[in-house]
Tab-separated table of C-alpha atoms in Angstrom:
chain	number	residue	atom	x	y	z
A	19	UNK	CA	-3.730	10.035	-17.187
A	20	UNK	CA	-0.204	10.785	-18.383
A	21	UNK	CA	2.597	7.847	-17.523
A	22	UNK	CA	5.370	10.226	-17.149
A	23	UNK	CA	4.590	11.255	-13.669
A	24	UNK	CA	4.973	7.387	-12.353
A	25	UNK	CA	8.190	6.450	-14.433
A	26	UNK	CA	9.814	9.804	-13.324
A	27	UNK	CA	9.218	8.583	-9.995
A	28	UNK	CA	10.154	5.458	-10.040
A	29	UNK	CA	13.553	6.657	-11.462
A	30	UNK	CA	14.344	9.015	-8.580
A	31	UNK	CA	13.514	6.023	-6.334
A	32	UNK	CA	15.642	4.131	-8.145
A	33	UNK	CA	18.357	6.688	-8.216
A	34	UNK	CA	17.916	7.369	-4.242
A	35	UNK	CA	18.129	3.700	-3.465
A	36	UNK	CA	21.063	3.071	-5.647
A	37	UNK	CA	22.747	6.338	-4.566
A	38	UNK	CA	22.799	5.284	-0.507
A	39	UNK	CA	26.216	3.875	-0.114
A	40	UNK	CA	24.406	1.573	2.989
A	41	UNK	CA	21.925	0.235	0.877
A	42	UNK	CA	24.268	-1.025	-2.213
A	43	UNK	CA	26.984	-2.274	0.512
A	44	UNK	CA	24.081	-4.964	1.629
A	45	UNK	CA	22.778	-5.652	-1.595
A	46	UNK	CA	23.609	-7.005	-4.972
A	47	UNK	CA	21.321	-4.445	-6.834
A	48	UNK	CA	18.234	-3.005	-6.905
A	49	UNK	CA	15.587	-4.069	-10.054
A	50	UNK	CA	12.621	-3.391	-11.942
A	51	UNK	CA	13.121	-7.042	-13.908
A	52	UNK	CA	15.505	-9.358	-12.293
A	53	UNK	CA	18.304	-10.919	-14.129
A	54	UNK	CA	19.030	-14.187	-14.300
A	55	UNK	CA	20.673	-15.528	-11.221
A	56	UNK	CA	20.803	-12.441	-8.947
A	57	UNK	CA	22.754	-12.691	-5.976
A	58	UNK	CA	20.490	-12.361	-2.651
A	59	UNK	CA	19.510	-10.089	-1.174
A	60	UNK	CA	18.451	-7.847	-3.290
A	61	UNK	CA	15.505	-4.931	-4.130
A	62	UNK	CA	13.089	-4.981	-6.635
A	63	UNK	CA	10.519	-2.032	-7.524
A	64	UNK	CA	7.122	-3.486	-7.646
A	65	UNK	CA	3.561	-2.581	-8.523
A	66	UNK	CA	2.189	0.791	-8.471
A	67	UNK	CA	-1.034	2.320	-8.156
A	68	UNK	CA	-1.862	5.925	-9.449
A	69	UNK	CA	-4.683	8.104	-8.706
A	70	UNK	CA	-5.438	11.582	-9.284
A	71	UNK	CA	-4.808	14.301	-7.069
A	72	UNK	CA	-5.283	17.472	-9.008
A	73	UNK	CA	-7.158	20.387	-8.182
A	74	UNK	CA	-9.021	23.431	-9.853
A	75	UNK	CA	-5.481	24.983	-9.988
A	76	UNK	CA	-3.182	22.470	-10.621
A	77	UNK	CA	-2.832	18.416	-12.242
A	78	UNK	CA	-1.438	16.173	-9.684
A	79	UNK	CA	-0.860	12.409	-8.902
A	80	UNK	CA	-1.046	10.248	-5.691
A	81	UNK	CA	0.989	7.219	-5.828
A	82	UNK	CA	1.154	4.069	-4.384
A	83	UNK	CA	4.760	2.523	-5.042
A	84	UNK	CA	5.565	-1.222	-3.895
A	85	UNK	CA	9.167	-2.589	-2.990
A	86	UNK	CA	10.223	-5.547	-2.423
A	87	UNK	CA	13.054	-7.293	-0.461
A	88	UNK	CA	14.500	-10.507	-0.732
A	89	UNK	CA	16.823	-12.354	1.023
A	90	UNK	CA	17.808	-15.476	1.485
A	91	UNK	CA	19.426	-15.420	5.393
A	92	UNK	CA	18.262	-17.499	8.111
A	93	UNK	CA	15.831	-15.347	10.256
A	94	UNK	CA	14.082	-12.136	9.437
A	95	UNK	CA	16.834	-9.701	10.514
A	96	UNK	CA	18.856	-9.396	6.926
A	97	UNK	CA	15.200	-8.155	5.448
A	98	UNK	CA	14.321	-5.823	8.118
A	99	UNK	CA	17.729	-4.149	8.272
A	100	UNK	CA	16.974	-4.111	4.402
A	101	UNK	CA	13.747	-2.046	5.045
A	102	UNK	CA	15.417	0.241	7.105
A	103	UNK	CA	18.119	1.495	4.847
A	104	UNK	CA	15.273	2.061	2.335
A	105	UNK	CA	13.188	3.808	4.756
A	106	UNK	CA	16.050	6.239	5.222
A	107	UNK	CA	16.681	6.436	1.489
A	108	UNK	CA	12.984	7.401	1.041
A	109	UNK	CA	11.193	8.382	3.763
A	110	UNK	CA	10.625	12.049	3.305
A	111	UNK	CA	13.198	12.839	0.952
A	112	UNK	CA	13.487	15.963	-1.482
A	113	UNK	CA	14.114	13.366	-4.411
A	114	UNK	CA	13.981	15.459	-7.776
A	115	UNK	CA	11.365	13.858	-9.962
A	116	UNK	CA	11.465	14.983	-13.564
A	117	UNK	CA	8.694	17.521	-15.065
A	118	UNK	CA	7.188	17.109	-11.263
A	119	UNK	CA	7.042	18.498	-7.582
A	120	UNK	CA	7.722	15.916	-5.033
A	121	UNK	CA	4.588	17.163	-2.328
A	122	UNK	CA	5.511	14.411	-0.002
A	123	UNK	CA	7.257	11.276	-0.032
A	124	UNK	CA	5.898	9.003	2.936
A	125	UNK	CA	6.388	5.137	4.536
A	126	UNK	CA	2.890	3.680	4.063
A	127	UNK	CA	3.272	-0.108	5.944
A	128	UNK	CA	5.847	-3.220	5.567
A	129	UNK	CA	5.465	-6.596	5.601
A	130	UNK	CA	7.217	-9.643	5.527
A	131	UNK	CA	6.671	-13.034	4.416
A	132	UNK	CA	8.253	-16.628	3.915
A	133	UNK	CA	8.350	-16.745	0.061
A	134	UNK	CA	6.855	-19.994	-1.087
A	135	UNK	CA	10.123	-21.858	-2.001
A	136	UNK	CA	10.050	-22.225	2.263
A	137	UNK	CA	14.105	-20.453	1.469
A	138	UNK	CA	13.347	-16.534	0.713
A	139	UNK	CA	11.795	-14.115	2.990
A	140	UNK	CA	9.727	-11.686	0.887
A	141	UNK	CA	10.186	-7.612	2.504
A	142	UNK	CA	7.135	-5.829	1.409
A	143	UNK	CA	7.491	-1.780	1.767
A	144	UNK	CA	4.827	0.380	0.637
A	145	UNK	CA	5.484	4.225	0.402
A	146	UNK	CA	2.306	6.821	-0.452
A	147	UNK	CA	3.989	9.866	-3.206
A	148	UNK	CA	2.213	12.972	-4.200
A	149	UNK	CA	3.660	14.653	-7.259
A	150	UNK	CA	2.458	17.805	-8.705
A	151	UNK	CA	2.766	18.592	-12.431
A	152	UNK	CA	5.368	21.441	-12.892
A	153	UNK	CA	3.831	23.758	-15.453
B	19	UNK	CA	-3.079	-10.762	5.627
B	20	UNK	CA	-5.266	-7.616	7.261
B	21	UNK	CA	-5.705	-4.590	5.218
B	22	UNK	CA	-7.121	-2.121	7.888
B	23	UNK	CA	-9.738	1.244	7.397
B	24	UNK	CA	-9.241	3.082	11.153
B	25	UNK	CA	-10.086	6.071	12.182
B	26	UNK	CA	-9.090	7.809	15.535
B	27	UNK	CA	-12.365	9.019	17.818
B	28	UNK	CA	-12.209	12.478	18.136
B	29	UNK	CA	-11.059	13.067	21.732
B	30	UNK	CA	-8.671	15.802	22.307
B	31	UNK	CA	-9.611	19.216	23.917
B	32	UNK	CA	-13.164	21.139	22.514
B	33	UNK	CA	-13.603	18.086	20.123
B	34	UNK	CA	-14.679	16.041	23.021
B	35	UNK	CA	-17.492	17.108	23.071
B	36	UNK	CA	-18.281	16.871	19.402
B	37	UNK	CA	-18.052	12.686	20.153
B	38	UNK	CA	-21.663	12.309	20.285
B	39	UNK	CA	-22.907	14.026	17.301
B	40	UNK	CA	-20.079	13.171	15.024
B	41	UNK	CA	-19.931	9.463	16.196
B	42	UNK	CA	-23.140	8.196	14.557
B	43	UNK	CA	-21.951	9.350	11.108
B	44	UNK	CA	-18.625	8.409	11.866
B	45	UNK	CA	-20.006	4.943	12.554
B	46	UNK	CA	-21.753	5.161	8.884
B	47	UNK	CA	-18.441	6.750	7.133
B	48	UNK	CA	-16.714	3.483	8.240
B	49	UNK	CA	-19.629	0.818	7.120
B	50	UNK	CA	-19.767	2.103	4.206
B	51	UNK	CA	-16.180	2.230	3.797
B	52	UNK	CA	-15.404	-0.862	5.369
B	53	UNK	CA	-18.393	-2.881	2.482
B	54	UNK	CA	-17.217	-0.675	-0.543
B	55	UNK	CA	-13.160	-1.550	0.258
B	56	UNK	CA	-14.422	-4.885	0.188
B	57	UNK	CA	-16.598	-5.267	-2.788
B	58	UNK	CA	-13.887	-4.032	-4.626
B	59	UNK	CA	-11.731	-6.386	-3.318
B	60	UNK	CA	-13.876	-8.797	-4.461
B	61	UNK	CA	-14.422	-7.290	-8.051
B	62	UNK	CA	-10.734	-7.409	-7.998
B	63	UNK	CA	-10.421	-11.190	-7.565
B	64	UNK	CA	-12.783	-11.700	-9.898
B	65	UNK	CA	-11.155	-9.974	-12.367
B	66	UNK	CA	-7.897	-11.390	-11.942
B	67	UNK	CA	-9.953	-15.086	-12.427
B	68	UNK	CA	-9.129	-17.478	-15.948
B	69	UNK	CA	-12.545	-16.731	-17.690
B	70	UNK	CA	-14.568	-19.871	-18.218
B	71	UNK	CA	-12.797	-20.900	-15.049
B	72	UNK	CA	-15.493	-23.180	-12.848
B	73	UNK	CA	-16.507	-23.196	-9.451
B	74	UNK	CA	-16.395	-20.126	-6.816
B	75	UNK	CA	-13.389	-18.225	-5.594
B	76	UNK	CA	-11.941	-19.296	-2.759
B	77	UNK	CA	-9.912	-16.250	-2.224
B	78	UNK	CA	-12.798	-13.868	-3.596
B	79	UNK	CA	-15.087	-15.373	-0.609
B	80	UNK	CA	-12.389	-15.403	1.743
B	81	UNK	CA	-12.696	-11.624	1.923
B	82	UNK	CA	-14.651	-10.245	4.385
B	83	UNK	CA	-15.393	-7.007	6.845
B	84	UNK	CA	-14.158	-7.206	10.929
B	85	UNK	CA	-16.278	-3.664	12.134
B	86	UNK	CA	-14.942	-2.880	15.583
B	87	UNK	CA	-17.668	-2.592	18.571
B	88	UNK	CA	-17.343	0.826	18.748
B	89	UNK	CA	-18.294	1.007	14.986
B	90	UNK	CA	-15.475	3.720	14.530
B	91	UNK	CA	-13.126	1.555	12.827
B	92	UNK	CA	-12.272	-1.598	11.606
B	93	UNK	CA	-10.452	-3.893	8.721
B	94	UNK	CA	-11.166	-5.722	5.725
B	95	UNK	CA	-9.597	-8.785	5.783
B	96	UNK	CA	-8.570	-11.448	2.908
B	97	UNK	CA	-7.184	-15.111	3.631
B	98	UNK	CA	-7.294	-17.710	6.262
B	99	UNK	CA	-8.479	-21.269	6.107
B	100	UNK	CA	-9.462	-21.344	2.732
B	101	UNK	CA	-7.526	-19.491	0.814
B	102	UNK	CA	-4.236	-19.135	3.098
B	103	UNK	CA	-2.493	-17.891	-0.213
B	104	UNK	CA	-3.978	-14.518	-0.421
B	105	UNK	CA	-0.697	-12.535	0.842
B	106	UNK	CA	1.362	-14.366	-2.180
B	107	UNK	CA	-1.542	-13.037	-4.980
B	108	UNK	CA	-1.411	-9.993	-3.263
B	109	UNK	CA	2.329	-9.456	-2.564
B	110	UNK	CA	3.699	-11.870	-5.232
B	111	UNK	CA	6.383	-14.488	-5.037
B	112	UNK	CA	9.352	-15.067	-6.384
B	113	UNK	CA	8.493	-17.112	-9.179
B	114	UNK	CA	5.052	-15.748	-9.279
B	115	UNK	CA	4.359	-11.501	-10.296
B	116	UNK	CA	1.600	-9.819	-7.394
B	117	UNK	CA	-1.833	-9.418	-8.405
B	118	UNK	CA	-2.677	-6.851	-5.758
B	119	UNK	CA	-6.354	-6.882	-5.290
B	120	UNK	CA	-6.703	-5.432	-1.580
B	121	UNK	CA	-4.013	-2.722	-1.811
B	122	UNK	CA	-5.392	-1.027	-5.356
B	123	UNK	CA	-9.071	-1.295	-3.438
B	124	UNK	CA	-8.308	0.415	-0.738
B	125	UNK	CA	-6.248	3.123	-2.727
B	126	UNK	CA	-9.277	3.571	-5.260
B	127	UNK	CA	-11.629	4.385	-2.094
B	128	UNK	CA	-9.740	6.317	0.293
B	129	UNK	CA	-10.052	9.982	-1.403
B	130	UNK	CA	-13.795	9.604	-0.956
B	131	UNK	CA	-13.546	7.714	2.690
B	132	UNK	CA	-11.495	11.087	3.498
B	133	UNK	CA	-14.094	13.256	2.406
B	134	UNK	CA	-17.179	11.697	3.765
B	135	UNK	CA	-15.035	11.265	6.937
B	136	UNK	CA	-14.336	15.537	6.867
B	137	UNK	CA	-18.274	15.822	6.108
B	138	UNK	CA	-19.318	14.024	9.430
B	139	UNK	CA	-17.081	15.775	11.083
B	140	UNK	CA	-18.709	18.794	9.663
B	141	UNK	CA	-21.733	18.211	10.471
B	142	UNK	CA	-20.764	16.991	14.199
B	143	UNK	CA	-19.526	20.602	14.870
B	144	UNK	CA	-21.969	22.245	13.116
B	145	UNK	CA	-24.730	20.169	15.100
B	146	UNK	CA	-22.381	21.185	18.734
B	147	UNK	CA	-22.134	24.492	17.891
């Protein structure tokens, strides 16, 4: 199984998320490794999980992509508003994913969680992807 | 943290009365998914474990399988008493990077929980018809 298909992705969720005007006006940045000191709240791409969706015909991919919010407000309403933008950023969109067809782009479940440090509430998103090798 | 396999009873319109032949294997499609999710949830765990590490898994025996009555759908859950950390190894913390373990098990299943799911169907219409 080829790698390309899952970084391409990731970089037009990256460049969807950092492309909604919304999204970067309520965060400091969204991540794939977190710098130092990162002002809250912010958006970090987490794990994925490939599996293959290809066909007699054609070579394709299903993906399961993680994202994760964090924020550091009192209550759970920063986060959720938080998982809305990125719901709108990604739910369904025509994102162009290099050397791929975007088949469908869909919200999969969120969850969220006081982090361990008792201070950060952990947003987990989950979105299902189905890309389809352009030959 | 619940990780859930449902399925939705076939109810609408000429399906109805499909229910009774398709249920039974149905029931079957979702025991079978519900114990294979879970045993590789539990592989999972095990895998993610320090070799040489003693003693059981607290986490790994923490997972288990909640059928509904109706047999038609159900979850596989992970956590509680014991191991009341099982949404920060699955989800990850700040400080500490996920280990997903009930998300990749569920993901490496559900193209063949589809299937066997479109076979009983199958077979329910073909029995009603």
């Amino acid at each position: 199984m080829s790698g390309e298909a899952t970084w391409a992705l990731q970089k037009a969720v990256f460049d969807a998320l950092t492309g909604s005007a919304d999204l970067m006006a309520m965060v400091s940045g969204v991540y794939d490794h977190v710098p130092a000191d990162t002002a809250f709240p912010y958006v970090t791409i987490g794990e994925t999980t490939v599996a293959d969706w290809s066909s007699k015909t054609f070579d394709g991919q299903e993906h399961s992509l993680t994202l994760h919010v964090w924020s550091r407000a009192r209550g759970r309403k920063e986060t959720k508003e938080i998982f809305g933008l990125v719901y709108a950023a990604l739910n369904g969109a025509p994102l162009s994913v290099a050397g791929q067809q975007l088949v469908d782009l869909r919200f999969d479940f969120a969850q969220t969680l006081l982090d361990t440090d008792g201070l950060t509430f952990h947003g987990v998103q989950r979105y299902r992807a189905v890309t389809r090798v352009l030959s | 943290m619940t990780m859930t396999v449902s399925f939705t009873p076939l109810s609408a319109n000429r399906l109805t009365a499909v229910d009774g032949q398709a249920d039974a294997a149905l029931r079957q499609v979702v025991s079978r998914a519900l114990d294979s999710v879970a045993a590789d949830a539990r592989a999972n765990v095990a895998g993610l474990r320090d070799a040489g590490r003693p003693g059981p898994s607290a986490l790994e025996a923490s997972i288990r399988i909640d059928p509904a009555a109706d047999g038609l759908s159900g979850s596989v859950l992970a956590g509680g008493r014991d191991a009341p950390y099982a949404a920060f190894v699955e989800f990850g913390t700040r400080r500490a990077a996920a280990q997903p373990f009930l998300g990749p098990a569920l993901a490496a299943n559900a193209t063949r929980i589809c299937r066997d799911i479109a076979v009983a169907v199958d077979k329910g219409l073909g029995a009603a018809s």
